[in-house]
Amino acid sequence: QSMTVEPMLNAVVGDLRPALLLLLGAVVLVLLIACANVANLLLSRAADRQKEMALRMAVGGNRSRLIRQLLTESVLLSFLGGLIGIALGYAGVRGLVASLPANLPRADEIGVDGQVLLFTAVVAVLTGLVFGMAPAWKVSNADVNETLKENGRGTATPGQHRLRNTLVIAEISLALILLVGAGLLLRSFFRVIEADAGVRTAGVLAVNLPMPESRYAKPETRVALAEQLLEKLKATAGVRSAALTFPLFGGNQNSFNVEGRPEPPPGQRPSTDVTRVTPDYFTTMGLRVLEGRTVEATDRADTPPVCVIDETFAKTYWPGESAIGKRVKFGNLNDAEPPWMQVVGVVAHVKNYGVDQASRVEIYLPFYQRPASTPTILVETGGDPASLTSSVREAVRSLDPSLPIFAVRTLDEVVAQQMAPRRLAVMLISVFASVALLLAAIGIYGVMSYAVTLRTTEIGIRMALGAKRDDISKMVLRFGVKMSFIGVAVGLLASFGLARTMAGLLFQTSVTDPPTFSIVPLLLMAVALVACYVPARRATRVDPLVALRSE
C-alpha cells in the first residue's frame, strides 16, 4: 500500500489556484489602468492650475504647502472613488456569490469584510499619494515668472506631454494583455464545450440510491433490489433504458496487476478507475463497444470474474493486439487472494473528470458480481429527464418505502457543474477585460481631448493659413493612432509571455493562438480610433478668428 501526503489547503483549492491567481492578476491590471487614468486626470488639472499655483507662490505660498494641498486633493478624490467602489462591490459580490457553482471551494467565505474594507482604503490612499505626487511635484517646480508671463489657458511642459502619452500607451498595453488573456480563455472554453467526453449526457437522469447495511448487508439482497427496480423502471412510460452504476464519473480507484508482466513493488503499481455497472449501462450512457461484449445479466457471483476495459487501457497494456481473453487483478479488494478477471470487452474511453482534465484508464465490473451499497440510478429518455423524477421515486417506494433517494439531477447538470469553475473564470476575466478596454478608451479620449484644447491656437493658425478640416482631423487622428500602435506593439510582446503562464488553463488552444492575437489588436485599434474621433471632429470645428482672438 502507498499514500500521498499534501496540505489540506492544496487538496481543497489546488485545481482552482492557477485560475484564482490569473483573476488576481487581472484585477491588478485593471487597477493599474485606472491609476493611469487618475494620473492623467491629475496631470491635466495641474497644467490648468499652473497660473493659480504660480500666483500662490508669488504672494508667499510655500512649495511644501502647495504639494500637500495637491496631494490632499488627489487622496480625497481617490478615497471618494474607493467609497463608490465599495458600494458597487457589495452589490457585485452578492451577484457573484449567487452565480457561483456549488462545488467551488470556500465559496461561503466570499464577502466584503473588514479586511476587504481595509485593503480598499489602503489602495485608495496609496493611489492618491503615488499618482498625485508627479503632478504636484511638476506644478510646485514650475518657474513662477515664466508661468505668469504665459497667456491663455494653462500649458503643459514637454515632460508632462511625454508622461501623459506614456501613461496612455501603458493603458493600451495593459488592456491588450487582459483582452488576449480573456480571448484565449474564451477560445479554450468553447473547445471544452465542443469536446466529446465519450458518453451521452442529454436525456439522462441520475438519482443516488443508498442501500442501508442494516437491511442490505448481503450482496444477494442488493442484487435482488437492483433487478426489481430496473425491471419497474424499464416498464415506465417514456423510459428508453435504465441502469445502475457506482460511482458516477469516476472517483473510485484501485491498483492492479496485468497477467504476464512483472509485478511492481507496492506503491508503484498503476491505478485505474473502477466502475460497477448493470448490463444496460453502456446503452444508457451511449458508450461505443469496440471489441468483444459488455456486462451481461449472467455475470454473477457464482460465475468466473470478468471485466470490461476502456480503449486506453487496451492500447497501454496490449498495444497492437487484442485485449480479449487477457487477465488482470486488483491489488487490494479485501480478499485473501484477489481473483484474476478475464477481459471480455473493450469500450470507448470516457473523460470522467471533465474533457479538460486528465483521466485514468478504466475497468468496468459487473454490478451483479460485486454489488455496491450506494449506486446511482441512470434513466434515459427521449424527452425531459427531470420529468421522470416522480416515476423513479414511485418505483423505489413500491419496493422499499423506507429507502430515500437524493442528489436528483440530469447528467447535463453534472457536466455543467464540472465546467462551472472554468465558466466562472472566463466570465470574470471577460468582465475585467471589458472594463480595461473601456478605461483605455476613456484614457485615449481624455488625452486627445486635452491635446486638442492645448493646441487650439495652433489649429486656428493652421486653418487661417489655409489648412483644410480633413488635414486637421488627420493630424489629430495620426497622433492617436501612433500612441495606440505603440501601446498595441508593447502589449503584444507582453501578451506572449502571459500566454505561456496560462498554458495550464488552456484546452486544445495554442498559447500563440492566431485568431486571438490578430482579432484582439484590431479590436483595440478600432476602439482607439473611435476614442480619437470625437476630439478630432471637435478640432475641425475650431473657428480661427475665435482661437486667435482668445490670445
GROMACS .gro file of C-alpha atoms in nm, residues 3 68 100 183 226 267 281 318 408 448 463 487 515 522 526:
model
   15
    3MET     CA    1  -0.023   0.708   0.013
   68ARG     CA    2   0.042   6.897   0.048
  100LEU     CA    3  -2.108   3.062  -0.816
  183GLY     CA    4  -0.967   3.573  -2.568
  226ALA     CA    5  -3.143  -0.376  -0.830
  267GLY     CA    6   0.350   0.185  -0.404
  281TYR     CA    7  -2.527   0.091  -1.852
  318TRP     CA    8  -0.168  -0.466  -2.508
  408VAL     CA    9  -3.152   1.406  -0.823
  448MET     CA   10  -0.666   6.352  -2.719
  463MET     CA   11  -0.669   7.690  -4.053
  487GLY     CA   12   0.072   5.050  -2.699
  515PRO     CA   13  -0.721   3.430  -3.421
  522LEU     CA   14  -0.757   4.502  -3.435
  526ALA     CA   15  -1.075   5.018  -3.363
   0.00000   0.00000   0.00000
